[in-house]
Amino acid sequence: MTLSAGLAIGAVTFLGAFTSGIFGMVGGQFILAVLLYYMPVSAAMTLFSALMFMSGLWRGILWRRHIDWPLTWRYVAGSIIGYVLMLFIAFVPSKPVVYLGLGLTPLIGSLLPKHLAPDITKRGMAPVCGFIVIVLQIAIGGAGNVLDMFFQASPLSRHVIVATKAVTQLFSQAMRFLYFGALALEASEYVPIWLFVVYVLLTFAGGSAATGVLNRMSDANFRKWTQWLIWALSAIYTGRGLWLLAFPSGAAAIL
């Protein structure tokens, strides 16, 4: 890895952890985009999963008093069921379906009447959320936008949302690390331990720096900015899906 690549990854790791520390979302997508630019897929996904695990663990430690543990365990129960199911199903959807699913699902969820909104605190919704998110993460590699939809519709405070969301994702990050880590080791594609430690420390620094911003932000502003981020990402995903449907051959080379 060149010096410029190492510095770029370090910078985006800090900024990504800072952004995720405020909203519990978005930052990871920035990190993954840069990692995939500089590294092979297996190495990038392995490092990404490890960094996201450590980042989420650190946010959980910082906001441990705000974690909703009953909700977390119900979510994990649904995740385990979904994970076991996916072990027996070989389903890989097309790219247009992936992008349209990630883009349209949160948009539809935000347009539903309040009593029909997918609120993760409602009876039975936490395991449903865990099941859907882990299935999407295994099948298509990500589901953060869908996860945010369930939390955005809840009455939980911003601290509880950031803390609980971080802890719920530790299981899926660990599974993804084991899967891609085996591939990376087989191909001898990995970063030196000392560099990984530096990046982990940067995630801690970014997450810690975000605490002051989150404390000063009101719940109303937190939800407003989170909703805008969800809509922005949904629009990007939907646009990509429609582009792939319209220009499958040309878009494949670009996307």
Coordinates of C-alpha atoms in Angstrom, one line a residue:
M1 CA 0.0 0.0 0.0
T2 CA 1.4 3.4 -0.9
L3 CA 1.7 6.3 1.5
S4 CA -1.0 8.3 -0.2
A5 CA -3.4 5.3 -0.1
G6 CA -2.7 4.8 3.6
L7 CA -3.3 8.4 4.4
A8 CA -6.5 8.6 2.4
I9 CA -7.9 5.5 4.2
G10 CA -6.8 6.9 7.5
A11 CA -8.6 10.2 6.9
V12 CA -11.8 8.6 5.7
T13 CA -11.7 6.2 8.6
F14 CA -11.7 9.1 11.0
L15 CA -14.4 11.1 9.2
G16 CA -16.5 8.0 8.7
A17 CA -16.4 7.1 12.4
F18 CA -17.2 10.7 13.2
T19 CA -20.3 10.8 10.9
S20 CA -21.5 7.4 12.2
G21 CA -21.0 8.6 15.7
I22 CA -23.5 11.4 15.2
F23 CA -26.1 9.6 13.0
G24 CA -25.2 5.9 13.4
M25 CA -25.1 5.7 9.6
V26 CA -23.5 6.8 6.4
G27 CA -19.9 6.9 7.5
G28 CA -19.4 3.2 6.8
Q29 CA -20.3 3.7 3.1
F30 CA -17.7 6.4 2.7
I31 CA -15.0 4.1 4.2
L32 CA -16.0 1.1 2.0
A33 CA -15.9 3.2 -1.1
V34 CA -12.3 4.3 -0.4
L35 CA -11.2 0.9 0.6
L36 CA -12.6 -0.7 -2.6
Y37 CA -10.7 2.0 -4.6
Y38 CA -7.3 1.1 -3.1
M39 CA -7.6 -2.6 -2.2
P40 CA -8.8 -5.9 -3.6
V41 CA -12.4 -6.8 -2.7
S42 CA -11.7 -9.5 -0.1
A43 CA -9.1 -7.4 1.7
A44 CA -11.3 -4.3 1.6
M45 CA -14.3 -6.1 2.9
T46 CA -12.3 -7.7 5.7
L47 CA -10.8 -4.5 6.8
F48 CA -14.1 -2.7 6.5
S49 CA -15.9 -5.3 8.6
A50 CA -13.2 -5.2 11.3
L51 CA -13.2 -1.4 11.4
M52 CA -17.0 -1.2 11.5
F53 CA -17.1 -3.8 14.3
M54 CA -14.6 -1.8 16.4
S55 CA -16.4 1.5 15.6
G56 CA -19.7 0.0 16.6
L57 CA -18.2 -1.5 19.8
W58 CA -16.7 1.8 20.7
R59 CA -20.0 3.7 20.2
G60 CA -21.7 1.0 22.3
I61 CA -19.1 1.6 25.1
L62 CA -19.4 5.4 24.9
W63 CA -23.2 5.2 25.1
R64 CA -23.6 2.0 27.1
R65 CA -26.1 3.6 29.5
H66 CA -28.4 4.3 26.6
I67 CA -28.5 0.8 25.0
D68 CA -31.9 -0.8 24.9
W69 CA -30.9 -4.3 25.8
P70 CA -34.4 -6.0 25.6
L71 CA -34.8 -4.6 22.0
T72 CA -31.2 -5.6 21.1
W73 CA -31.7 -9.3 22.2
R74 CA -35.0 -9.5 20.2
Y75 CA -33.3 -8.0 17.2
V76 CA -30.4 -10.6 17.5
A77 CA -32.9 -13.4 17.8
G78 CA -34.4 -12.4 14.4
S79 CA -30.9 -12.0 13.0
I80 CA -29.9 -15.6 14.0
I81 CA -33.0 -17.0 12.4
G82 CA -32.2 -15.1 9.2
Y83 CA -28.6 -16.2 9.2
V84 CA -29.5 -19.8 9.6
L85 CA -32.0 -19.6 6.8
M86 CA -29.5 -18.0 4.5
L87 CA -27.1 -20.9 5.1
F88 CA -29.5 -23.1 3.2
I89 CA -30.5 -20.7 0.5
A90 CA -28.4 -19.7 -2.5
F91 CA -30.0 -16.6 -3.7
V92 CA -28.2 -13.7 -5.4
P93 CA -30.5 -11.0 -6.8
S94 CA -29.5 -8.9 -9.8
K95 CA -27.9 -5.5 -9.3
P96 CA -31.0 -3.6 -10.3
V97 CA -33.1 -5.5 -7.8
V98 CA -30.5 -4.8 -5.1
Y99 CA -30.4 -1.1 -5.7
L100 CA -34.1 -0.6 -6.2
G101 CA -34.8 -2.6 -3.0
L102 CA -32.4 -0.6 -0.9
G103 CA -33.7 2.6 -2.4
L104 CA -37.4 2.2 -2.5
T105 CA -38.0 0.3 0.8
P106 CA -37.1 3.2 3.1
L107 CA -38.9 5.7 0.9
I108 CA -42.1 3.6 1.1
G109 CA -41.6 3.2 4.8
S110 CA -41.4 6.9 5.3
L111 CA -44.6 7.5 3.4
L112 CA -46.7 5.1 5.4
P113 CA -49.2 6.5 8.0
K114 CA -47.7 6.7 11.5
H115 CA -49.7 3.7 12.8
L116 CA -48.4 1.6 10.0
A117 CA -44.8 2.8 10.1
P118 CA -42.2 0.1 10.8
D119 CA -41.4 1.1 14.3
I120 CA -38.8 -1.2 15.8
T121 CA -40.2 -0.7 19.3
K122 CA -43.6 -2.1 18.3
R123 CA -44.4 -5.7 19.4
G124 CA -42.7 -8.2 17.1
M125 CA -40.9 -5.6 15.0
A126 CA -37.4 -6.0 16.5
P127 CA -37.0 -9.6 15.4
V128 CA -38.6 -8.8 12.0
C129 CA -36.1 -6.0 11.6
G130 CA -33.2 -8.3 12.6
F131 CA -34.3 -11.0 10.2
I132 CA -34.7 -8.6 7.2
V133 CA -31.5 -6.8 7.8
I134 CA -29.2 -9.9 8.1
V135 CA -30.8 -11.5 5.1
L136 CA -30.2 -8.4 3.0
Q137 CA -26.6 -8.0 4.4
I138 CA -25.7 -11.6 3.4
A139 CA -27.6 -11.6 0.1
I140 CA -26.5 -8.1 -1.2
G141 CA -23.9 -6.9 1.2
G142 CA -25.7 -4.1 3.0
A143 CA -29.0 -2.9 4.5
G144 CA -28.1 0.1 6.6
N145 CA -30.8 2.2 4.9
V146 CA -33.5 -0.3 5.8
L147 CA -32.2 -0.6 9.4
D148 CA -32.4 3.2 9.7
M149 CA -36.0 3.1 8.5
F150 CA -37.1 1.0 11.6
F151 CA -35.3 3.2 14.1
Q152 CA -36.4 6.5 12.4
A153 CA -40.1 5.5 13.0
S154 CA -39.5 4.8 16.7
P155 CA -39.9 7.2 19.6
L156 CA -36.4 6.4 20.9
S157 CA -34.0 9.3 21.7
R158 CA -31.0 10.0 19.6
H159 CA -28.6 8.5 22.2
V160 CA -30.6 5.3 22.4
I161 CA -30.8 5.0 18.6
V162 CA -27.1 5.5 18.1
A163 CA -26.1 3.2 20.9
T164 CA -28.6 0.4 20.2
K165 CA -28.0 0.5 16.5
A166 CA -24.3 0.1 17.0
V167 CA -24.6 -2.9 19.2
T168 CA -27.2 -4.7 17.0
Q169 CA -24.7 -4.6 14.1
L170 CA -21.8 -6.3 15.9
F171 CA -23.1 -9.8 15.0
S172 CA -23.4 -9.1 11.2
Q173 CA -20.0 -7.4 11.1
A174 CA -18.4 -10.4 12.8
M175 CA -20.0 -12.8 10.3
R176 CA -18.9 -10.7 7.4
F177 CA -15.4 -10.5 8.8
L178 CA -15.1 -14.2 9.1
Y179 CA -16.4 -14.8 5.6
F180 CA -14.2 -12.3 3.8
G181 CA -11.3 -12.8 6.1
A182 CA -10.9 -16.4 5.1
L183 CA -10.9 -15.3 1.4
A184 CA -8.3 -12.6 2.1
L185 CA -6.0 -15.0 4.0
E186 CA -6.2 -17.5 1.1
A187 CA -5.2 -14.8 -1.4
S188 CA -2.7 -13.3 1.0
E189 CA -4.5 -9.9 0.8
Y190 CA -4.4 -8.1 4.2
V191 CA -3.0 -5.0 5.8
P192 CA -0.2 -5.1 8.4
I193 CA -1.3 -5.5 12.0
W194 CA 0.3 -2.1 13.0
L195 CA -1.6 -0.3 10.3
F196 CA -4.9 -1.9 11.4
V197 CA -4.2 -0.8 14.9
V198 CA -3.7 2.8 13.7
Y199 CA -7.0 2.7 11.8
V200 CA -8.8 1.3 14.8
L201 CA -7.5 4.1 16.9
L202 CA -8.8 6.6 14.3
T203 CA -12.3 5.0 14.6
F204 CA -12.1 5.5 18.3
A205 CA -11.0 9.1 17.9
G206 CA -13.7 9.8 15.3
G207 CA -16.4 8.2 17.5
S208 CA -15.2 10.1 20.6
A209 CA -15.2 13.4 18.7
A210 CA -18.8 12.9 17.6
T211 CA -20.1 12.6 21.2
G212 CA -20.0 16.4 21.7
V213 CA -22.0 17.0 18.5
L214 CA -24.6 14.4 19.4
N215 CA -25.0 15.8 22.9
R216 CA -25.6 19.4 21.6
M217 CA -28.0 18.2 18.9
S218 CA -31.7 18.0 19.7
D219 CA -33.8 14.9 19.0
A220 CA -35.8 16.9 16.5
N221 CA -32.8 18.0 14.5
F222 CA -31.3 14.4 14.8
R223 CA -34.4 13.0 13.2
K224 CA -34.6 15.7 10.6
W225 CA -31.0 15.2 9.4
T226 CA -31.3 11.5 9.6
Q227 CA -34.4 11.6 7.4
W228 CA -32.7 13.7 4.9
L229 CA -29.7 11.3 4.8
I230 CA -32.1 8.4 4.4
W231 CA -33.9 10.1 1.5
A232 CA -30.6 11.1 -0.2
L233 CA -29.2 7.6 0.0
S234 CA -32.5 6.1 -1.2
A235 CA -32.5 8.4 -4.2
I236 CA -29.0 7.4 -5.1
Y237 CA -29.8 3.7 -4.8
T238 CA -33.0 4.1 -6.8
G239 CA -31.2 6.1 -9.5
R240 CA -28.5 3.4 -9.8
G241 CA -31.2 0.7 -10.1
L242 CA -33.1 2.5 -12.8
W243 CA -29.9 3.3 -14.6
L244 CA -28.9 -0.4 -14.6
L245 CA -32.4 -1.4 -15.9
A246 CA -32.2 1.2 -18.7
F247 CA -28.5 0.6 -19.7
P248 CA -27.5 -2.9 -18.4
S249 CA -24.4 -3.3 -20.5
G250 CA -23.0 0.2 -20.2
A251 CA -23.9 0.7 -16.6
A252 CA -22.3 -2.6 -15.6
A253 CA -18.9 -1.2 -16.6
I254 CA -19.4 2.0 -14.6
L255 CA -21.2 0.6 -11.5

